[in-house]
GROMACS .gro file of C-alpha atoms in nm:
model
  394
    1MET     CA    1   2.249   7.120   7.717
    2ALA     CA    2   2.366   6.858   7.467
    3LEU     CA    3   2.738   6.780   7.436
    4THR     CA    4   2.734   6.883   7.069
    5ASP     CA    5   2.626   7.232   7.177
    6GLN     CA    6   2.922   7.262   7.415
    7VAL     CA    7   3.210   7.144   7.195
    8GLY     CA    8   3.275   7.502   7.083
    9THR     CA    9   3.392   7.587   7.435
   10LEU     CA   10   3.654   7.310   7.445
   11LEU     CA   11   3.910   7.462   7.208
   12PRO     CA   12   3.934   7.796   7.395
   13ALA     CA   13   3.977   7.604   7.722
   14LEU     CA   14   4.255   7.390   7.574
   15ASP     CA   15   4.418   7.691   7.412
   16ALA     CA   16   4.431   7.874   7.744
   17ALA     CA   17   4.576   7.578   7.934
   18PHE     CA   18   4.937   7.468   7.973
   19PRO     CA   19   5.012   7.212   7.696
   20THR     CA   20   5.077   6.935   7.948
   21ASP     CA   21   4.729   6.993   8.097
   22LEU     CA   22   4.553   6.864   7.784
   23VAL     CA   23   4.412   6.549   7.949
   24ASP     CA   24   4.310   6.733   8.268
   25VAL     CA   25   4.117   6.998   8.074
   26LEU     CA   26   3.955   6.732   7.857
   27THR     CA   27   3.856   6.526   8.160
   28SER     CA   28   3.697   6.826   8.334
   29PHE     CA   29   3.507   6.916   8.016
   30LEU     CA   30   3.367   6.564   7.966
   31ARG     CA   31   3.275   6.527   8.332
   32GLU     CA   32   3.076   6.850   8.319
   33HIS     CA   33   2.910   6.809   7.980
   34ALA     CA   34   2.886   6.430   7.932
   35SER     CA   35   2.883   6.300   8.293
   36ALA     CA   36   3.199   6.100   8.222
   37ASP     CA   37   3.358   5.937   8.524
   38GLU     CA   38   3.677   5.819   8.348
   39VAL     CA   39   3.866   5.977   8.057
   40ASP     CA   40   4.187   5.843   7.904
   41LEU     CA   41   4.383   5.964   7.605
   42LEU     CA   42   4.576   5.680   7.441
   43LEU     CA   43   4.841   5.773   7.183
   44ALA     CA   44   4.981   5.538   6.919
   45ASP     CA   45   5.352   5.461   6.923
   46TYR     CA   46   5.576   5.510   6.618
   47ASP     CA   47   5.522   5.154   6.500
   48LEU     CA   48   5.142   5.187   6.533
   49GLU     CA   49   5.144   4.868   6.739
   50ILE     CA   50   5.053   4.988   7.090
   51LEU     CA   51   4.843   5.262   7.247
   52VAL     CA   52   4.998   5.445   7.541
   53ARG     CA   53   4.797   5.628   7.807
   54ILE     CA   54   4.936   5.975   7.868
   55ARG     CA   55   4.931   6.147   8.204
   56ARG     CA   56   5.092   6.475   8.303
   57ASP     CA   57   5.231   6.329   8.625
   58GLU     CA   58   5.347   5.988   8.494
   59PRO     CA   59   5.654   5.904   8.282
   60ALA     CA   60   5.548   5.751   7.952
   61ALA     CA   61   5.737   5.429   8.029
   62SER     CA   62   5.528   5.364   8.342
   63THR     CA   63   5.183   5.421   8.197
   64GLN     CA   64   4.922   5.178   8.073
   65THR     CA   65   4.964   5.035   7.724
   66LEU     CA   66   4.720   4.843   7.506
   67ALA     CA   67   4.803   4.635   7.200
   68VAL     CA   68   4.646   4.762   6.880
   69SER     CA   69   4.593   4.403   6.763
   70SER     CA   70   4.408   4.272   7.070
   71SER     CA   71   4.209   4.546   7.244
   72GLU     CA   72   3.884   4.733   7.201
   73ALA     CA   73   4.081   5.056   7.182
   74GLY     CA   74   4.294   4.898   6.909
   75ARG     CA   75   3.982   4.796   6.720
   76ALA     CA   76   3.860   5.156   6.721
   77PHE     CA   77   4.207   5.273   6.615
   78THR     CA   78   4.246   5.026   6.328
   79ALA     CA   79   3.893   5.060   6.190
   80GLN     CA   80   3.876   5.434   6.261
   81ALA     CA   81   3.529   5.377   6.402
   82THR     CA   82   3.368   5.431   6.741
   83VAL     CA   83   3.344   5.119   6.960
   84VAL     CA   84   3.086   5.108   7.242
   85GLN     CA   85   3.133   4.847   7.513
   86PRO     CA   86   2.891   4.785   7.805
   87MET     CA   87   3.079   4.739   8.134
   88ASP     CA   88   2.944   4.697   8.488
   89GLY     CA   89   2.636   4.918   8.456
   90ALA     CA   90   2.823   5.172   8.251
   91VAL     CA   91   2.936   5.217   7.891
   92VAL     CA   92   3.293   5.259   7.773
   93VAL     CA   93   3.322   5.446   7.444
   94TYR     CA   94   3.639   5.426   7.236
   95VAL     CA   95   3.665   5.712   6.987
   96PRO     CA   96   3.952   5.733   6.733
   97VAL     CA   97   4.155   6.054   6.745
   98SER     CA   98   4.287   6.154   6.403
   99LEU     CA   99   4.423   6.450   6.214
  100ARG     CA  100   4.257   6.408   5.876
  101ALA     CA  101   4.367   6.050   5.797
  102GLU     CA  102   4.666   6.051   6.034
  103ARG     CA  103   4.577   5.817   6.320
  104LEU     CA  104   4.699   5.963   6.648
  105GLY     CA  105   4.526   5.754   6.911
  106VAL     CA  106   4.199   5.684   7.091
  107LEU     CA  107   3.984   5.851   7.353
  108ARG     CA  108   3.848   5.612   7.615
  109ILE     CA  109   3.547   5.756   7.798
  110ARG     CA  110   3.345   5.575   8.065
  111LEU     CA  111   2.985   5.701   8.085
  112PRO     CA  112   2.689   5.606   8.301
  113GLU     CA  113   2.396   5.435   8.135
  114PRO     CA  114   2.184   5.528   7.955
  115VAL     CA  115   2.395   5.730   7.712
  116PRO     CA  116   2.199   6.015   7.545
  117PRO     CA  117   2.169   5.959   7.167
  118ASP     CA  118   2.368   6.268   7.071
  119THR     CA  119   2.655   6.205   7.315
  120VAL     CA  120   2.847   5.974   7.082
  121ALA     CA  121   2.814   6.234   6.805
  122GLY     CA  122   2.946   6.493   7.045
  123LEU     CA  123   3.241   6.269   7.138
  124LEU     CA  124   3.335   6.245   6.771
  125GLN     CA  125   3.350   6.625   6.757
  126VAL     CA  126   3.557   6.631   7.075
  127ALA     CA  127   3.801   6.382   6.922
  128THR     CA  128   3.845   6.605   6.617
  129VAL     CA  129   3.932   6.901   6.841
  130VAL     CA  130   4.173   6.685   7.040
  131GLY     CA  131   4.347   6.566   6.721
  132TYR     CA  132   4.434   6.919   6.616
  133VAL     CA  133   4.537   7.015   6.969
  134ILE     CA  134   4.770   6.713   6.999
  135PHE     CA  135   4.941   6.816   6.677
  136ALA     CA  136   4.985   7.173   6.802
  137ALA     CA  137   5.086   7.065   7.154
  138GLY     CA  138   5.371   6.864   7.009
  139ARG     CA  139   5.531   7.196   6.912
  140PHE     CA  140   5.524   7.318   7.272
  141THR     CA  141   5.599   7.012   7.485
  142ASP     CA  142   5.787   6.681   7.462
  143MET     CA  143   5.510   6.499   7.650
  144ILE     CA  144   5.341   6.390   7.326
  145GLU     CA  145   5.662   6.264   7.163
  146GLN     CA  146   5.776   6.082   7.477
  147ALA     CA  147   5.447   5.895   7.496
  148ARG     CA  148   5.489   5.769   7.138
  149ARG     CA  149   5.825   5.604   7.205
  150ARG     CA  150   5.876   5.257   7.343
  151LYS     CA  151   6.247   5.334   7.376
  152PRO     CA  152   6.478   5.627   7.299
  153LEU     CA  153   6.517   5.711   6.931
  154ALA     CA  154   6.859   5.696   6.772
  155LEU     CA  155   6.982   6.041   6.670
  156ASP     CA  156   6.942   5.963   6.300
  157ALA     CA  157   6.584   5.850   6.359
  158GLU     CA  158   6.512   6.166   6.558
  159MET     CA  159   6.618   6.369   6.256
  160GLN     CA  160   6.413   6.163   6.011
  161TRP     CA  161   6.089   6.170   6.212
  162THR     CA  162   6.122   6.547   6.254
  163LEU     CA  163   6.152   6.574   5.877
  164LEU     CA  164   5.834   6.382   5.794
  165PRO     CA  165   5.495   6.528   5.706
  166VAL     CA  166   5.178   6.407   5.876
  167ARG     CA  167   5.180   6.036   5.792
  168ALA     CA  168   4.838   6.022   5.627
  169PHE     CA  169   4.590   6.252   5.455
  170SER     CA  170   4.247   6.205   5.302
  171GLY     CA  171   4.094   6.437   5.045
  172PRO     CA  172   3.807   6.424   4.796
  173GLN     CA  173   4.018   6.283   4.514
  174PHE     CA  174   4.272   6.070   4.701
  175ASP     CA  175   4.403   5.910   5.018
  176ILE     CA  176   4.776   5.898   5.094
  177ALA     CA  177   4.977   5.736   5.374
  178GLY     CA  178   5.343   5.661   5.443
  179GLN     CA  179   5.545   5.480   5.706
  180LEU     CA  180   5.911   5.415   5.798
  181MET     CA  181   6.067   5.101   5.946
  182PRO     CA  182   6.249   5.041   6.178
  183ALA     CA  183   6.098   5.329   6.367
  184TYR     CA  184   6.374   5.377   6.623
  185GLU     CA  185   6.685   5.346   6.406
  186VAL     CA  186   6.579   5.463   6.059
  187GLY     CA  187   6.849   5.669   5.892
  188GLY     CA  188   6.842   5.747   5.523
  189ASP     CA  189   6.483   5.688   5.411
  190SER     CA  190   6.207   5.946   5.393
  191PHE     CA  191   5.883   6.035   5.221
  192ASP     CA  192   5.714   6.368   5.168
  193TYR     CA  193   5.398   6.516   5.019
  194SER     CA  194   5.224   6.850   4.987
  195VAL     CA  195   4.854   6.899   4.914
  196GLU     CA  196   4.767   7.202   4.699
  197THR     CA  197   4.441   7.331   4.550
  198ASP     CA  198   4.471   7.148   4.220
  199HIS     CA  199   4.770   6.917   4.257
  200LEU     CA  200   4.959   6.688   4.494
  201HIS     CA  201   5.337   6.672   4.528
  202LEU     CA  202   5.492   6.351   4.661
  203SER     CA  203   5.836   6.196   4.693
  204VAL     CA  204   6.019   5.897   4.837
  205THR     CA  205   6.393   5.926   4.896
  206ASP     CA  206   6.665   5.685   5.009
  207ALA     CA  207   7.013   5.808   5.100
  208MET     CA  208   7.326   5.604   5.050
  209GLY     CA  209   7.460   5.431   5.360
  210HIS     CA  210   7.325   5.404   5.712
  211GLY     CA  211   7.305   5.594   6.036
  212LEU     CA  212   7.367   5.960   6.098
  213GLN     CA  213   7.555   6.027   5.774
  214ALA     CA  214   7.265   5.890   5.570
  215SER     CA  215   7.019   6.095   5.774
  216LEU     CA  216   7.217   6.414   5.711
  217LEU     CA  217   7.230   6.332   5.341
  218ASP     CA  218   6.860   6.264   5.313
  219SER     CA  219   6.770   6.571   5.519
  220LEU     CA  220   6.956   6.788   5.269
  221ALA     CA  221   6.782   6.615   4.977
  222VAL     CA  222   6.434   6.661   5.123
  223ALA     CA  223   6.501   7.024   5.219
  224ALA     CA  224   6.633   7.097   4.869
  225LEU     CA  225   6.330   6.934   4.706
  226ARG     CA  226   6.094   7.132   4.929
  227ASN     CA  227   6.280   7.455   4.861
  228ALA     CA  228   6.259   7.401   4.485
  229ARG     CA  229   5.894   7.296   4.505
  230ARG     CA  230   5.797   7.598   4.713
  231SER     CA  231   5.977   7.822   4.466
  232GLY     CA  232   5.742   7.699   4.193
  233HIS     CA  233   5.979   7.470   4.002
  234ASP     CA  234   5.850   7.172   3.807
  235VAL     CA  235   5.942   6.814   3.895
  236ALA     CA  236   6.251   6.793   3.675
  237ALA     CA  237   6.384   7.121   3.814
  238GLN     CA  238   6.320   7.002   4.170
  239ALA     CA  239   6.535   6.697   4.103
  240GLN     CA  240   6.800   6.910   3.932
  241LEU     CA  241   6.826   7.156   4.219
  242ALA     CA  242   6.836   6.881   4.481
  243HIS     CA  243   7.108   6.711   4.277
  244LYS     CA  244   7.306   7.034   4.266
  245ALA     CA  245   7.278   7.085   4.642
  246LEU     CA  246   7.398   6.730   4.713
  247ARG     CA  247   7.676   6.751   4.456
  248THR     CA  248   7.797   7.082   4.595
  249GLN     CA  249   7.801   6.955   4.952
  250PHE     CA  250   7.932   6.601   4.902
  251GLY     CA  251   8.118   6.621   4.570
  252GLY     CA  252   7.972   6.301   4.427
  253ALA     CA  253   8.091   6.082   4.713
  254GLN     CA  254   7.736   6.041   4.847
  255PHE     CA  255   7.402   6.011   4.666
  256VAL     CA  256   7.028   5.981   4.718
  257THR     CA  257   6.780   5.785   4.510
  258GLY     CA  258   6.431   5.923   4.474
  259LEU     CA  259   6.091   5.932   4.313
  260ILE     CA  260   5.972   6.292   4.275
  261ALA     CA  261   5.621   6.339   4.139
  262ARG     CA  262   5.328   6.575   4.093
  263ALA     CA  263   4.970   6.450   4.044
  264GLU     CA  264   4.706   6.679   3.893
  265LEU     CA  265   4.390   6.656   4.102
  266THR     CA  266   4.171   6.771   3.812
  267THR     CA  267   4.287   6.501   3.567
  268GLY     CA  268   4.492   6.231   3.742
  269ALA     CA  269   4.796   6.307   3.523
  270VAL     CA  270   5.122   6.232   3.703
  271THR     CA  271   5.455   6.395   3.617
  272ILE     CA  272   5.748   6.206   3.768
  273VAL     CA  273   6.125   6.173   3.782
  274ASN     CA  274   6.286   5.845   3.883
  275ALA     CA  275   6.635   5.918   4.013
  276GLY     CA  276   6.774   5.569   4.058
  277HIS     CA  277   6.487   5.447   4.275
  278PRO     CA  278   6.276   5.127   4.258
  279ARG     CA  279   5.986   5.178   4.020
  280PRO     CA  280   5.644   5.235   4.179
  281HIS     CA  281   5.377   4.965   4.158
  282LEU     CA  282   5.032   5.035   4.016
  283LEU     CA  283   4.732   4.825   4.115
  284ARG     CA  284   4.453   4.875   3.861
  285ALA     CA  285   4.138   4.666   3.827
  286GLY     CA  286   4.298   4.378   4.015
  287ARG     CA  287   4.619   4.378   3.808
  288LEU     CA  288   4.953   4.480   3.959
  289THR     CA  289   5.228   4.622   3.738
  290GLU     CA  290   5.542   4.829   3.771
  291VAL     CA  291   5.507   5.178   3.625
  292GLU     CA  292   5.737   5.183   3.324
  293LEU     CA  293   5.966   5.477   3.388
  294PRO     CA  294   6.320   5.543   3.269
  295VAL     CA  295   6.552   5.507   3.566
  296GLN     CA  296   6.790   5.804   3.575
  297LEU     CA  297   7.101   5.852   3.787
  298PRO     CA  298   7.067   5.913   4.162
  299LEU     CA  299   7.074   6.266   4.297
  300GLY     CA  300   7.422   6.402   4.370
  301LEU     CA  301   7.621   6.131   4.193
  302VAL     CA  302   7.775   6.281   3.876
  303SER     CA  303   7.818   6.641   3.767
  304ASP     CA  304   7.666   6.643   3.418
  305VAL     CA  305   7.332   6.466   3.471
  306ARG     CA  306   7.021   6.632   3.329
  307TYR     CA  307   6.689   6.507   3.470
  308THR     CA  308   6.385   6.467   3.246
  309GLN     CA  309   6.030   6.418   3.366
  310HIS     CA  310   5.785   6.161   3.237
  311GLN     CA  311   5.410   6.120   3.258
  312PHE     CA  312   5.145   5.858   3.315
  313ALA     CA  313   4.777   5.883   3.404
  314LEU     CA  314   4.593   5.760   3.710
  315GLU     CA  315   4.243   5.620   3.667
  316PRO     CA  316   3.968   5.613   3.931
  317GLY     CA  317   4.021   5.316   4.162
  318ASP     CA  318   4.398   5.302   4.108
  319ARG     CA  319   4.643   5.238   4.390
  320LEU     CA  320   5.002   5.361   4.353
  321PHE     CA  321   5.260   5.208   4.588
  322ALA     CA  322   5.616   5.345   4.618
  323ILE     CA  323   5.880   5.173   4.831
  324SER     CA  324   6.249   5.195   4.908
  325ASP     CA  325   6.480   4.903   4.830
  326GLY     CA  326   6.487   4.817   5.199
  327VAL     CA  327   6.152   4.644   5.143
  328THR     CA  328   6.262   4.396   4.876
  329ASP     CA  329   6.610   4.357   5.027
  330ALA     CA  330   6.474   4.274   5.373
  331GLY     CA  331   6.567   3.943   5.528
  332PRO     CA  332   6.755   3.781   5.814
  333ALA     CA  333   7.127   3.715   5.783
  334ARG     CA  334   7.223   3.441   5.532
  335ALA     CA  335   6.864   3.415   5.408
  336GLN     CA  336   6.699   3.507   5.083
  337PRO     CA  337   6.578   3.869   5.067
  338PHE     CA  338   6.206   3.933   5.069
  339GLY     CA  339   6.216   3.993   4.696
  340GLU     CA  340   5.982   4.118   4.426
  341ASP     CA  341   5.759   3.810   4.411
  342ARG     CA  342   5.676   3.823   4.782
  343LEU     CA  343   5.624   4.199   4.756
  344GLN     CA  344   5.371   4.157   4.477
  345GLY     CA  345   5.180   3.899   4.678
  346LEU     CA  346   5.182   4.130   4.978
  347LEU     CA  347   5.053   4.427   4.776
  348TYR     CA  348   4.770   4.210   4.645
  349ALA     CA  349   4.693   4.096   5.001
  350THR     CA  350   4.660   4.455   5.126
  351ALA     CA  351   4.451   4.577   4.830
  352GLY     CA  352   4.132   4.595   5.035
  353GLU     CA  353   4.287   4.789   5.322
  354PRO     CA  354   4.295   5.171   5.340
  355PRO     CA  355   4.639   5.322   5.272
  356HIS     CA  356   4.727   5.375   5.638
  357GLU     CA  357   4.665   5.007   5.713
  358ALA     CA  358   4.826   4.892   5.387
  359VAL     CA  359   5.161   5.057   5.464
  360ARG     CA  360   5.150   4.935   5.824
  361HIS     CA  361   5.074   4.581   5.706
  362VAL     CA  362   5.353   4.585   5.447
  363LEU     CA  363   5.621   4.705   5.687
  364ARG     CA  364   5.500   4.483   5.972
  365THR     CA  365   5.530   4.184   5.738
  366ILE     CA  366   5.880   4.295   5.637
  367SER     CA  367   5.977   4.329   6.002
  368ASP     CA  368   5.847   3.981   6.084
  369TYR     CA  369   6.025   3.830   5.783
  370GLN     CA  370   6.365   3.966   5.875
  371GLN     CA  371   6.314   3.886   6.243
  372GLU     CA  372   6.401   4.242   6.351
  373HIS     CA  373   6.753   4.220   6.201
  374PHE     CA  374   6.730   4.509   5.958
  375ARG     CA  375   6.970   4.518   5.666
  376ASP     CA  376   6.839   4.859   5.565
  377ASP     CA  377   6.565   5.111   5.632
  378ALA     CA  378   6.234   5.043   5.464
  379THR     CA  379   5.977   5.299   5.349
  380ALA     CA  380   5.632   5.256   5.198
  381LEU     CA  381   5.406   5.525   5.051
  382CYS     CA  382   5.056   5.441   4.927
  383LEU     CA  383   4.828   5.664   4.717
  384ASP     CA  384   4.466   5.571   4.641
  385TRP     CA  385   4.318   5.771   4.354
  386ARG     CA  386   3.939   5.809   4.353
  387GLY     CA  387   3.922   6.046   4.058
  388PRO     CA  388   3.875   6.417   3.983
  389GLY     CA  389   3.562   6.569   4.128
  390HIS     CA  390   3.501   6.270   4.355
  391LYS     CA  391   3.315   6.366   4.673
  392SER     CA  392   3.474   6.241   4.991
  393SER     CA  393   3.266   6.017   5.215
  394GLY     CA  394   3.407   6.180   5.523
   0.00000   0.00000   0.00000
């Protein structure tokens, strides 16, 4: 029986197994139904730079790693496409494992030749099942999180990564992706989004200061924004309520800058509040501009602020890029910061890349420029707008 006819039995088998047995169950399934003689699950690290093989009986630090930039598995991961490689009378198939547009890793499966025509299609279905199971397994076991870490996270970074949504999503009208840098010490930066039937909420926030205090501050801001959003409040009211929560807790001694927005999926209309944050950049028809928005006071700073929301319209083909000031301020000690001019050139350079690669490229460039000596956290969020009613290609 073809592999595609058997995929429906994989999820019940994984659901019944111990969460740390994911790879063992998957290996048994692919040996039985695809004649696989080797199966590896490679997970991407926080920086999206290496792929780490996970094994139930091996510490993450001792397992095999592959560079995303220089391996066949990395090519499948970056392009989000299946790579087939002949090898010693067999075929090695690299299949990207994703949750919607969130890139989680790669399946590496070694199969005897010849490979039946529908087997690769079946492996794609298997990878989809595995993507959802990885996400769920992370709620039950630390094995997944440990495999993603090159080194222990700082406590503030642990808090921030727990706070984040899935880092990328693709829908009929849009693609969105975000990333934080440095992955292991990030404190006060965050991004958030929520996909609804007819609209998309998104935000980028940056808390004053560094380290654990900044992480606590930003965690309160994000939780307050989510609470207001889930209670049905509009964008201005979300900002107002988050401001009140911060002001009540910190008395004006600490603040958070933020972009808080809602995009209508039926029209492309965006309603937004800029609370002391760098303006977003809009790439439209090859021209890059800052979105002209009034910059209001940061959240939590003064008692009598009243936030007002503003609007602009997205057009099909637009790219909206929101960053924290850690991007433009980046640079090694006693050197010029990265700056707005370099940022604009970088956003032009990444225009042809999908959002998940664009944000990775931007923050990797920032990291290289400042030679790993981070003055501040850096966050990038990228939204590609295809237009209302657009049919997704996948």
